[in-house]
Coordinates of C-alpha atoms in Angstrom, one line a residue:
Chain A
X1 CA 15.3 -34.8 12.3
X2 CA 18.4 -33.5 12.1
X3 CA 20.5 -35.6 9.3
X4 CA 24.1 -36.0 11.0
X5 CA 26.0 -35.3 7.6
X6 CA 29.6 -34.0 7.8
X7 CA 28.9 -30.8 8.6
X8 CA 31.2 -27.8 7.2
X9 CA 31.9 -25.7 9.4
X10 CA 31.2 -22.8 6.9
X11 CA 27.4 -24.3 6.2
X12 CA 25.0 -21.7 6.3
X13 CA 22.8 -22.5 9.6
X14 CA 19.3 -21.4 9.7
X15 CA 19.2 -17.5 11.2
X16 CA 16.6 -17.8 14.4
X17 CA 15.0 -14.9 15.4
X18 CA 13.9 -15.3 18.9
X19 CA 10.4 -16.1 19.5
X20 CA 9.5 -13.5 22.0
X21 CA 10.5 -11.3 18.9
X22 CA 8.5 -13.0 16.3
X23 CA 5.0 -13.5 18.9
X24 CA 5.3 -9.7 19.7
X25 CA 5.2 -8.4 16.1
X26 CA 2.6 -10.5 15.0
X27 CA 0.7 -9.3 18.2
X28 CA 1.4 -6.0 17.4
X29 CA 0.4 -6.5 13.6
X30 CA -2.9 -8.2 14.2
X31 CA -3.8 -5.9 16.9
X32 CA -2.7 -2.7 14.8
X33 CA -5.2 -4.1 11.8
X34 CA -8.0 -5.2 14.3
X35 CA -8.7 -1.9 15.6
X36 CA -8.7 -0.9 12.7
X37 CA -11.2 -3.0 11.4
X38 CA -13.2 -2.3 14.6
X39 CA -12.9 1.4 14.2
X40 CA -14.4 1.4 10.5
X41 CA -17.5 -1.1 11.5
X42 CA -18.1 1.3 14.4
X43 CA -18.6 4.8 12.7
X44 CA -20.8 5.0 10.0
X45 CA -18.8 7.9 8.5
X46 CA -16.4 5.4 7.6
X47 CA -18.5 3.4 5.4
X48 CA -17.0 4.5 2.5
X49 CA -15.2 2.5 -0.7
X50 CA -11.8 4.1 0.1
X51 CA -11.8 2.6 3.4
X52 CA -13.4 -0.4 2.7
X53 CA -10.3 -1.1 0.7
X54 CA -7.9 0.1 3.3
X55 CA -10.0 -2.6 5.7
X56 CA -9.5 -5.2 3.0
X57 CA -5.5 -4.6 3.1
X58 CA -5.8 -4.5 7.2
X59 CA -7.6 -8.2 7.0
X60 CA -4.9 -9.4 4.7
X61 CA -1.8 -7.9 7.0
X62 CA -3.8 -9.9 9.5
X63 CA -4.0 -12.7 8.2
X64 CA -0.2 -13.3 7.5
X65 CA 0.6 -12.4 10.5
X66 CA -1.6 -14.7 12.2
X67 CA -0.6 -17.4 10.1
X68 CA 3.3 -17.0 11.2
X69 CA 1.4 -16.9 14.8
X70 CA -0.1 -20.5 14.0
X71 CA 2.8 -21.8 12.6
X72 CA 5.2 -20.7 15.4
X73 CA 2.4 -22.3 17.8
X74 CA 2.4 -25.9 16.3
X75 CA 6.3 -26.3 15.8
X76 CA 6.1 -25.6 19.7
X77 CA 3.4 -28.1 19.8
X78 CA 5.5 -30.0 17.6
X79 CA 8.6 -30.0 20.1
X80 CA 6.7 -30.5 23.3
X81 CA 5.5 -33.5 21.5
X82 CA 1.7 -33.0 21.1
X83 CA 1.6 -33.0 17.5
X84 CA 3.6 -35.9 15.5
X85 CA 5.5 -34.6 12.6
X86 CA 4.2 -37.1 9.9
X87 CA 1.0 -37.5 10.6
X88 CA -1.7 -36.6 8.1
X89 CA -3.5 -34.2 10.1
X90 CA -0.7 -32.2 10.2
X91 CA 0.0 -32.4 7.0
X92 CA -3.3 -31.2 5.8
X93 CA -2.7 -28.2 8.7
X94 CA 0.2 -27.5 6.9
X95 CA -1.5 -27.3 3.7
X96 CA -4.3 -24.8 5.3
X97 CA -1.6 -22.6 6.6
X98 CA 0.1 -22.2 3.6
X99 CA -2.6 -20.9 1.5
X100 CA -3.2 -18.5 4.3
X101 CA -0.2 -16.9 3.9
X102 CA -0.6 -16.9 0.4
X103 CA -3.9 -15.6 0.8
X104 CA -2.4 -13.3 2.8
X105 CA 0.4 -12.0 -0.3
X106 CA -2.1 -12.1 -3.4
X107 CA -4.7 -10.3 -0.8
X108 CA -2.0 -7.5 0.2
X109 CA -1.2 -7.1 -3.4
X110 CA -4.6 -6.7 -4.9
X111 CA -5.9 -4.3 -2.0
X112 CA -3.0 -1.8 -2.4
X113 CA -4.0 -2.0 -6.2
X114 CA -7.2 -1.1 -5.0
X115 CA -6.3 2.0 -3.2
X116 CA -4.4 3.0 -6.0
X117 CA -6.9 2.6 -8.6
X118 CA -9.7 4.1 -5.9
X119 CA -7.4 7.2 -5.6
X120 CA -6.8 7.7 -9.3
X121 CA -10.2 7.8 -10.0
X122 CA -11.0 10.5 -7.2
X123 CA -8.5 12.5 -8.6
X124 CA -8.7 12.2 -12.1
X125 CA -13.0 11.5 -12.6
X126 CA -13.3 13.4 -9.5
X127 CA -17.1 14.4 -10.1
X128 CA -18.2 11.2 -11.3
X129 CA -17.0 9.4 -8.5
X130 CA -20.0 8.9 -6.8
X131 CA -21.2 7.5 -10.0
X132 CA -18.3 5.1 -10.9
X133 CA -17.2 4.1 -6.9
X134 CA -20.5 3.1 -5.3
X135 CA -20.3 1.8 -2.4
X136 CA -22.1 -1.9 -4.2
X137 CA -19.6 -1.5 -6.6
X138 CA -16.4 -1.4 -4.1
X139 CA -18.0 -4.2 -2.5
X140 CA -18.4 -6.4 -5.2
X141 CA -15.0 -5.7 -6.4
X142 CA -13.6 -6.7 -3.2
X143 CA -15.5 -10.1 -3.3
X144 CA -14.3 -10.5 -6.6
X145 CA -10.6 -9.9 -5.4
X146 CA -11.2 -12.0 -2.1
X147 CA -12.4 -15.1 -4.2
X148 CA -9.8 -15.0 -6.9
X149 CA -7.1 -14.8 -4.2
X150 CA -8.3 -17.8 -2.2
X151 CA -8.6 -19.8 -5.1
X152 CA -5.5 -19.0 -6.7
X153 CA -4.2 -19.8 -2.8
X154 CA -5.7 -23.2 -2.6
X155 CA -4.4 -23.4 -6.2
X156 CA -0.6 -22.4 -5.2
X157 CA -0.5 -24.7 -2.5
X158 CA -1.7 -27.6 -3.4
X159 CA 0.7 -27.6 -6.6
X160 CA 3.2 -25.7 -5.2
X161 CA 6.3 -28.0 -6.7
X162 CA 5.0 -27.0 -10.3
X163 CA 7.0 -24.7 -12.0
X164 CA 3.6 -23.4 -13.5
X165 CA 2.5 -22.1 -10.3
X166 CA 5.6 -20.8 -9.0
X167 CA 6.2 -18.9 -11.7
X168 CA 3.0 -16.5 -12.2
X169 CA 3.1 -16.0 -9.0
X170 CA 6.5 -14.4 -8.9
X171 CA 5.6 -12.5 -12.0
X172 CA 2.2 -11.5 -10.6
X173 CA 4.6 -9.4 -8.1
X174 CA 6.9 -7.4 -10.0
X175 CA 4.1 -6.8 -12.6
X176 CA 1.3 -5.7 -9.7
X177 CA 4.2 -3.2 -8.2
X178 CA 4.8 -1.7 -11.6
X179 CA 1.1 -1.0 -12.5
X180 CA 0.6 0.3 -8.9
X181 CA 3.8 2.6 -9.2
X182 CA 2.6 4.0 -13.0
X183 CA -0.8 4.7 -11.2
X184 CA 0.9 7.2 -8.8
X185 CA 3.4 8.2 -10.8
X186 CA 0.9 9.5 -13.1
X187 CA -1.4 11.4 -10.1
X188 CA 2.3 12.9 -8.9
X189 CA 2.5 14.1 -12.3
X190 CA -0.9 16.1 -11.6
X191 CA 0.4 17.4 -8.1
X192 CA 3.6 19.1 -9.5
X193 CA 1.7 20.8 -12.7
X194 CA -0.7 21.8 -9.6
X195 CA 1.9 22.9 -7.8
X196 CA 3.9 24.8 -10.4
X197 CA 0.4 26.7 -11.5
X198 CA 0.0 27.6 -7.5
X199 CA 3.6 28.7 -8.0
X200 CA 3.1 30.6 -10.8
X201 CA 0.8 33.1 -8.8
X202 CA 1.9 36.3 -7.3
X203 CA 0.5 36.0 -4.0
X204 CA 1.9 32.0 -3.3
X205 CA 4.7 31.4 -1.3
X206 CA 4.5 27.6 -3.0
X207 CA 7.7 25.6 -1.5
X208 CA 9.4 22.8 -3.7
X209 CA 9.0 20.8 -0.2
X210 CA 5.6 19.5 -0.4
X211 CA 6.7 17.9 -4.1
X212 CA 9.7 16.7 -2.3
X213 CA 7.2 14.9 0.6
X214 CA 5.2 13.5 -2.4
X215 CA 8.3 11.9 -3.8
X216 CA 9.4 10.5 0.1
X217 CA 5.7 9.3 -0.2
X218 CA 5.6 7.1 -3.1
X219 CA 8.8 5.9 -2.2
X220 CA 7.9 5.0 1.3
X221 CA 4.8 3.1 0.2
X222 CA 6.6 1.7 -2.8
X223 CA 9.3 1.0 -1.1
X224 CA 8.2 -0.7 2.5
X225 CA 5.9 -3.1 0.0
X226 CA 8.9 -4.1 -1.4
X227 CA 11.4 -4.9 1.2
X228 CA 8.8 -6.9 3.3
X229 CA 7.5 -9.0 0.4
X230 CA 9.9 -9.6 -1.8
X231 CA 12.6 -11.2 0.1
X232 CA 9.8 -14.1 0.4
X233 CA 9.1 -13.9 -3.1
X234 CA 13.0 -14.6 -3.7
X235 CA 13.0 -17.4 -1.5
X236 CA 10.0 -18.9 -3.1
X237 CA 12.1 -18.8 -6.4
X238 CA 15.0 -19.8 -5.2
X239 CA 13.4 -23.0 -3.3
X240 CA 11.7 -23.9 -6.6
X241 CA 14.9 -23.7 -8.9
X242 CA 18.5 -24.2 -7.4
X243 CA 17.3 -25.7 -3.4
X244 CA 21.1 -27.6 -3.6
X245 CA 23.5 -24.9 -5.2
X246 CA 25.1 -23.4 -1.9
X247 CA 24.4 -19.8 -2.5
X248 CA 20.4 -20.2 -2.7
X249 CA 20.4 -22.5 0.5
X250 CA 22.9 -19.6 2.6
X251 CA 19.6 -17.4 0.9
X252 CA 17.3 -19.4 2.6
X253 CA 18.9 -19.8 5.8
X254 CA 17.2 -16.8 6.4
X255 CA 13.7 -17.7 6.0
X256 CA 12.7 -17.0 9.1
X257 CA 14.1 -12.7 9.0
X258 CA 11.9 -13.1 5.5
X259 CA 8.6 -14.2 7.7
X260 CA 9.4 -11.5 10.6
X261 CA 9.6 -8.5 7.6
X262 CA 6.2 -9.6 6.3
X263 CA 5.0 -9.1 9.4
X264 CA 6.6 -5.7 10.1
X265 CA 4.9 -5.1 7.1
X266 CA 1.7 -5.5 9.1
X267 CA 2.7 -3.2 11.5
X268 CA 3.7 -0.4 8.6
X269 CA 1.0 -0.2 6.5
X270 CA -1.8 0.8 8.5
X271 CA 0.1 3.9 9.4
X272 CA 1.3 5.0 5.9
X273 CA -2.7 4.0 4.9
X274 CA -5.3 4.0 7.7
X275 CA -3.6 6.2 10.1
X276 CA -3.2 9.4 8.1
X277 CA -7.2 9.8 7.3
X278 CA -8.4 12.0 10.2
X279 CA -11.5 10.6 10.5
X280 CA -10.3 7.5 11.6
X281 CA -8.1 9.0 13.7
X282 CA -10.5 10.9 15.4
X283 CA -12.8 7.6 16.0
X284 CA -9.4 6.0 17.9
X285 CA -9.7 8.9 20.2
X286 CA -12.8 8.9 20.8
X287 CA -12.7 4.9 21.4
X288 CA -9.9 4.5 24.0
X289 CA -11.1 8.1 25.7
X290 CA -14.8 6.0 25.5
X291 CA -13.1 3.1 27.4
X292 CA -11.7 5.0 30.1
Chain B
X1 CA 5.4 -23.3 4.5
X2 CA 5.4 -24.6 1.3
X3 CA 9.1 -24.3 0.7
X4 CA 9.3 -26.4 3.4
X5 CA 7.7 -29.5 1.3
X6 CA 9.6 -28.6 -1.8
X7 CA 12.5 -29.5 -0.4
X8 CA 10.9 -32.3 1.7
X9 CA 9.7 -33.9 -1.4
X10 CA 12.9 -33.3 -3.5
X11 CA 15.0 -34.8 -1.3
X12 CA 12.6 -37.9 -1.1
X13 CA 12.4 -37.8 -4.4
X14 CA 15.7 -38.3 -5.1
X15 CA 16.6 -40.4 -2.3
X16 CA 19.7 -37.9 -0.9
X17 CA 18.5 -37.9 2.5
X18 CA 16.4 -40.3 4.7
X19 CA 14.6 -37.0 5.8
X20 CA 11.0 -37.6 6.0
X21 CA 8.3 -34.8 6.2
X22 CA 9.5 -32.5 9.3
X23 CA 7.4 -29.8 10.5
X24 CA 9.8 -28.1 12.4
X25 CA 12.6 -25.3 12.6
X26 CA 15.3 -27.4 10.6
X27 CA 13.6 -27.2 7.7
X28 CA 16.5 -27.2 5.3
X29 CA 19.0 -30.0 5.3
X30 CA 21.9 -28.7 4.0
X31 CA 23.5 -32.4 3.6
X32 CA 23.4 -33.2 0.5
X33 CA 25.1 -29.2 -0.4
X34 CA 27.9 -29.1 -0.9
X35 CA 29.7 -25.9 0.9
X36 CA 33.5 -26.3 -1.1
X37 CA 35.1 -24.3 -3.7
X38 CA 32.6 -21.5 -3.6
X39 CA 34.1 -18.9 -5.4
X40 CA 32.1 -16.1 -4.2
X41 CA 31.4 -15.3 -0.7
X42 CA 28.6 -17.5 0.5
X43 CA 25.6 -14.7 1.2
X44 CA 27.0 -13.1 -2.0
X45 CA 23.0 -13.8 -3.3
X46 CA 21.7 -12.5 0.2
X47 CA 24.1 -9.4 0.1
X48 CA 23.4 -8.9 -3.7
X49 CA 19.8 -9.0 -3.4
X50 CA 19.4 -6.0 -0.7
X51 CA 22.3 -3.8 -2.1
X52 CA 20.0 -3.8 -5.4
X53 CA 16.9 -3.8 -3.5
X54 CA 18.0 -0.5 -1.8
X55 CA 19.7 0.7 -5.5
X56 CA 16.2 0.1 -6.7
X57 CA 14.3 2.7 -4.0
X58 CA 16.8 4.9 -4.0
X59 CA 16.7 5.2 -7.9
X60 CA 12.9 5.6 -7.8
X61 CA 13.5 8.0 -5.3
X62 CA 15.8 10.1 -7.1
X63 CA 13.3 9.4 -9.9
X64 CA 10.6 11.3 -8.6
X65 CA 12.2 13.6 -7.2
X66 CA 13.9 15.1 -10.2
X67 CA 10.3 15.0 -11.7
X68 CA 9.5 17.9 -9.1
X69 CA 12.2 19.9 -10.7
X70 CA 12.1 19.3 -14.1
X71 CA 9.0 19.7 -16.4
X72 CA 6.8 22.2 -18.4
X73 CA 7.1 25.8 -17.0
X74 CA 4.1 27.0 -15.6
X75 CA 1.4 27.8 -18.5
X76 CA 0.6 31.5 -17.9
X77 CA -3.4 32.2 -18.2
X78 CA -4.8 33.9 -21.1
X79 CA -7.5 34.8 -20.6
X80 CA -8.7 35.5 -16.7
X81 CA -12.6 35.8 -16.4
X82 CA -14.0 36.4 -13.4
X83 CA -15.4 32.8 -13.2
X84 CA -11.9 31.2 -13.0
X85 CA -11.6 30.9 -9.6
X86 CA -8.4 29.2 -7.8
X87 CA -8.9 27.8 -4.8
X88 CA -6.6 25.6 -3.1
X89 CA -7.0 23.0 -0.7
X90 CA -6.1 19.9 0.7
X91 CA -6.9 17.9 -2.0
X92 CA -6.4 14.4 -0.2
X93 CA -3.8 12.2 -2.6
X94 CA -1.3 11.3 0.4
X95 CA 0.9 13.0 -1.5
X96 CA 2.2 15.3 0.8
X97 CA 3.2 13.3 3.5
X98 CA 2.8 15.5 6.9
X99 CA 5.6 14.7 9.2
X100 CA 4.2 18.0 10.6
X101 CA 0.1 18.4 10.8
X102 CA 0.0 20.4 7.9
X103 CA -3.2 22.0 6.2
X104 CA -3.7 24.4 3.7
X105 CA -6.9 25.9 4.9
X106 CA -5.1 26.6 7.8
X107 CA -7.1 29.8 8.7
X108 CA -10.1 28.4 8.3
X109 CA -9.1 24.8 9.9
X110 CA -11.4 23.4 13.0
X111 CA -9.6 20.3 13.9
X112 CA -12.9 19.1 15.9
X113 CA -13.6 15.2 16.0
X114 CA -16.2 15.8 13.9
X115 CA -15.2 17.6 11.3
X116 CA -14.6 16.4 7.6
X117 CA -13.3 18.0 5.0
X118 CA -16.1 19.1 2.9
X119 CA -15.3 19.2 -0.6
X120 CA -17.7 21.0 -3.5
X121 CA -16.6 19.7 -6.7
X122 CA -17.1 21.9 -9.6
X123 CA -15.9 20.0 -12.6
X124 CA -16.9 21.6 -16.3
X125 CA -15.3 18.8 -18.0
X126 CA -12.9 16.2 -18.2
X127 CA -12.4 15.6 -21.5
X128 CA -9.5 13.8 -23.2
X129 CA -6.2 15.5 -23.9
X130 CA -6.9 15.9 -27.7
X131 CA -9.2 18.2 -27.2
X132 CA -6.9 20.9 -25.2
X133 CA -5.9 22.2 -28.1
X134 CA -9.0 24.6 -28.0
X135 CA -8.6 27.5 -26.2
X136 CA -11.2 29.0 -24.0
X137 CA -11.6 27.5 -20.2
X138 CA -14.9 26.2 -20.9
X139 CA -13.7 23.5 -23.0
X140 CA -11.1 22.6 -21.2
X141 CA -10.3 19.5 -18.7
X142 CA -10.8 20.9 -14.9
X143 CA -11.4 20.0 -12.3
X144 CA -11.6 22.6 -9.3
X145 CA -11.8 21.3 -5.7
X146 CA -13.2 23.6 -2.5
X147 CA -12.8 22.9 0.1
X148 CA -14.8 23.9 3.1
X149 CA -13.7 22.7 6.3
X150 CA -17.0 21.3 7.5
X151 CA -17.3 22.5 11.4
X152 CA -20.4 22.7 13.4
X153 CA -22.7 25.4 12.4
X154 CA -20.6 26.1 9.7
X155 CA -23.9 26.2 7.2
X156 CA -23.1 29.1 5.8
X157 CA -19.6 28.3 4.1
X158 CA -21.5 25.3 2.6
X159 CA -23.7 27.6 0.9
X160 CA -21.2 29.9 0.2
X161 CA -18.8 27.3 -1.5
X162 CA -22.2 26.4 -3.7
X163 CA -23.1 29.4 -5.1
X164 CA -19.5 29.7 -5.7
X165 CA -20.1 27.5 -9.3
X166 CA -17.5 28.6 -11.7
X167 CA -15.3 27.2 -14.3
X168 CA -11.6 26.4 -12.8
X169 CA -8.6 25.9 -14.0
X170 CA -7.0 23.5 -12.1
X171 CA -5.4 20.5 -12.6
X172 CA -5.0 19.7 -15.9
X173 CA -1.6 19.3 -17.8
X174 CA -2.0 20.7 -21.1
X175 CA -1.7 24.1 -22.2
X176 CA -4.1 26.7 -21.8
X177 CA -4.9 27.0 -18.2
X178 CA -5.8 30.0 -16.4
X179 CA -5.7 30.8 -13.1
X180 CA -7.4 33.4 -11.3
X181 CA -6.4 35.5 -8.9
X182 CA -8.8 36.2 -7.0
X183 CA -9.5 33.9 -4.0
X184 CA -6.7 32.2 -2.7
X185 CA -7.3 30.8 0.1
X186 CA -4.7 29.2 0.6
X187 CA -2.1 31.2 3.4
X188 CA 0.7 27.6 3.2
X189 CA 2.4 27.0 0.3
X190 CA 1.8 22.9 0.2
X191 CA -0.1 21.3 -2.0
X192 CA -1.2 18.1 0.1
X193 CA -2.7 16.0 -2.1
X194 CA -4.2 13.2 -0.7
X195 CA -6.5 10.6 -1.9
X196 CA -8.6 10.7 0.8
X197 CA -10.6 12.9 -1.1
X198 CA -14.1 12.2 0.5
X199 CA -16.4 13.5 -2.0
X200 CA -19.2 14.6 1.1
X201 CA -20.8 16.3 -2.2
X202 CA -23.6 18.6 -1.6
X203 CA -26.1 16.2 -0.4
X204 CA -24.4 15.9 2.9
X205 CA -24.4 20.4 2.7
X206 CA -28.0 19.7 2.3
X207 CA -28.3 17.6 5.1

């Protein structure tokens, strides 16, 4: 329904982004994370905590991309007519989708804070890792994560008008990104006081580059989380506290570029995680050359 | 999406609109705003947001990188026994992100699909930072990472890097470190850390 109120013509209209543009990168984005998933059942090298986690992130990139799949699917359902608009069943669809995609966020979140906290503890217990990161342990962390995410998910979308949900979960954000960022802030600390001993002897040729990639490192992980998420996180706020003032709605007319950066977000992270372990790289190669 | 009912049920609510539950690409009504007098340019909270957005990476950026320059000079060993050995390696923290393959073992790299790196942990003791202020390596918090490149047949650089037990000084940030001198395998300068650090321990030499 499109109310016919007087119109401005300076109203902020909704930004489309085509839909061959939004079906191709969540194509890309599930297919990307699939193999992925694929390639870490198949090779039993690969059964190992650190990428068990990284699968964990791949399943949540998944999953929001395929709910922005679903979602585009019915409203074309919706327009050809097959689906009514106010009917129950879709409302309860609705429902389901939404705390897929927040499944999807809190999922995201809690995986990159387990690749963080997996990779502080090989560097800094580095012996007693075995010990401390069994692979029982990693799973049952990752079924704790998993259930406390869907929960809070059904949670956040059944009461998603409350303030009291809204709110934690914009705070979980920033507070999740901080913790992650003191994590490898603190094992960038260890590379440079590596790097300056390795300088300190006679025969190293130690160049200030490789600190200089570790910085474009952390900032490209830090930063590619950021830009995709919290646009959406914005919006959520936004939507929740000032829906009528005319700067939050010109915000939230686009929505939709918010949606299609989450799921360029599933595109990036498996090759700033998954793809620079050669291991798994190796097992790609050897399962397309396979195929052939 | 949820933000789609919020303002579904906020209109209703307060009776602004006859809009009714749409599931569709309209999802905002913009009726009931009012688009007049705006002060400000109307994306000012779209444009504001990104500009700080990007301030904010950038800053972290800068951040991190002028924590490579600054810092504690390099502590000088005192006392170098033949046990402290320095060997460098990749030690997998995705630190050093390689827009170029790079390695550090690169003499000694076999890039075969099999081939893992093999790391033989020697750790004396990670103990907290108030105890650094002892000097002598063995009381010190080490941790010293070989790496053997773990290609086919390669048995006896597994056995080698075992025997090779000694007390390291390696990555620790307090103040008596000592480094040895004499193996460095290491022939490129970076220090790739990456946290891919698959501890294949010496069960899997054993294998």
């Amino acid at each position: 329904n499109i109310s016919d109120f007087s119109l401005n013509i300076t109203d902020c209209t909704q930004v489309v982004v085509p839909e061959e543009v939004f079906f191709t990168v969540a194509a890309a984005g599930i297919l990307e994370n699939l193999l992925i998933l694929i390639a870490v059942v198949r090779n039993k090298n690969l059964h190992l905590p650190m990428y068990f986690f990284i699968c964990s992130l791949a399943i949540s990139d998944m999953l929001g991309s395929l709910y922005k799949t679903l979602e585009n699917i019915f409203i074309i359902l919706c327009k050809m007519g097959y689906l009514t608009r106010h009917g129950d069943f879709e409302k309860k669809l609705d429902d389901a989708m939404d705390s897929m995609f927040i499944l999807s966020l809190l999922g995201s979140i809690f995986s990159l804070l387990a690749i963080a906290a997996d990779r502080y503890i090989t560097i800094f217990y580095a012996l007693r890792y075995h010990n401390i990161m069994t692979l029982r342990r990693a799973l049952v962390i990752l079924a704790v994560i998993w259930t406390f995410c869907a929960g809070s998910s059904v949670a956040i979308a059944l009461f998603s008008y409350e303030a009291a949900t809204v709110i934690p979960f914009t705070v979980l954000f920033p507070l999740m990104m901080f913790f992650i960022l003191c994590l490898y802030v603190h094992m960038f600390l260890l590379a440079r006081s590596h790097a300056k001993k390795i300088a300190s002897l006679p025969t190293s040729t130690v160049q200030h580059r490789t600190n200089m990639k570790g910085a474009i490192t952390l900032t490209i992980f830090l930063g590619v989380f950021l830009c995709c998420w919290a646009p959406f996180v914005l919006h959520i706020l936004l939507a929740r506290f000032c829906p009528h003032n005319p700067y939050c709605a010109c915000y939230m007319s686009i929505f939709h570029v918010n949606g299609t950066l989450i799921m360029c977000n599933a595109i990036i992270d498996p090759m700033i995680f998954a793809f620079r372990s050669p291991e798994l790289r190796s097992t790609f190669k050897k399962m397309f050359y396979c195929s052939r | 999406m949820s933000a789609l009912r919020l303002i579904s049920n906020r209109t209703s609510q307060q009776a602004l609109s006859n809009s009714d539950y749409t599931w569709d690409y309209e999802y905002y009504e913009y009726g009931p705003v009012s688009f007049e007098g705006l002060k400000a340019h109307k994306y000012s909270i779209v444009i504001g947001f990104w500009v700080g957005l990007a301030v904010f990476v950038i800053f972290m950026f800068f951040v991190l990188t002028l924590l490579t320059k600054t810092g504690a000079p390099p502590h000088q060993d005192n006392t170098e026994t033949s046990e402290k050995r320095f060997r460098m390696n990749s030690f997998v923290a995705d630190f050093g992100r390689p827009l170029e393959s790079e390695r550090v073992f690169s003499h000694q790299m076999t890039e075969e699909s099999q081939s893992l790196f093999h790391f033989c942990i020697n750790e004396v003791d990670y103990t907290n930072k108030a105890k650094v202020s002892q000097k002598g390596p063995s009381l010190e918090s080490n941790t010293h990472f070989q790496e053997v490149p773990r290609s086919s047949g390669v048995f006896e650089e597994d056995l080698h890097c075992l025997t090779k037990f000694n007390i390291p000084n390696f990555v620790n940030t307090e103040q008596n470190s000592s480094l040895g001198e004499d193996e460095l395998l290491i022939s490129e300068p970076p220090i790739i850390l990456e946290s891919k650090l698959v501890m294949q321990s010496s069960h899997r030499i054993l294998d």
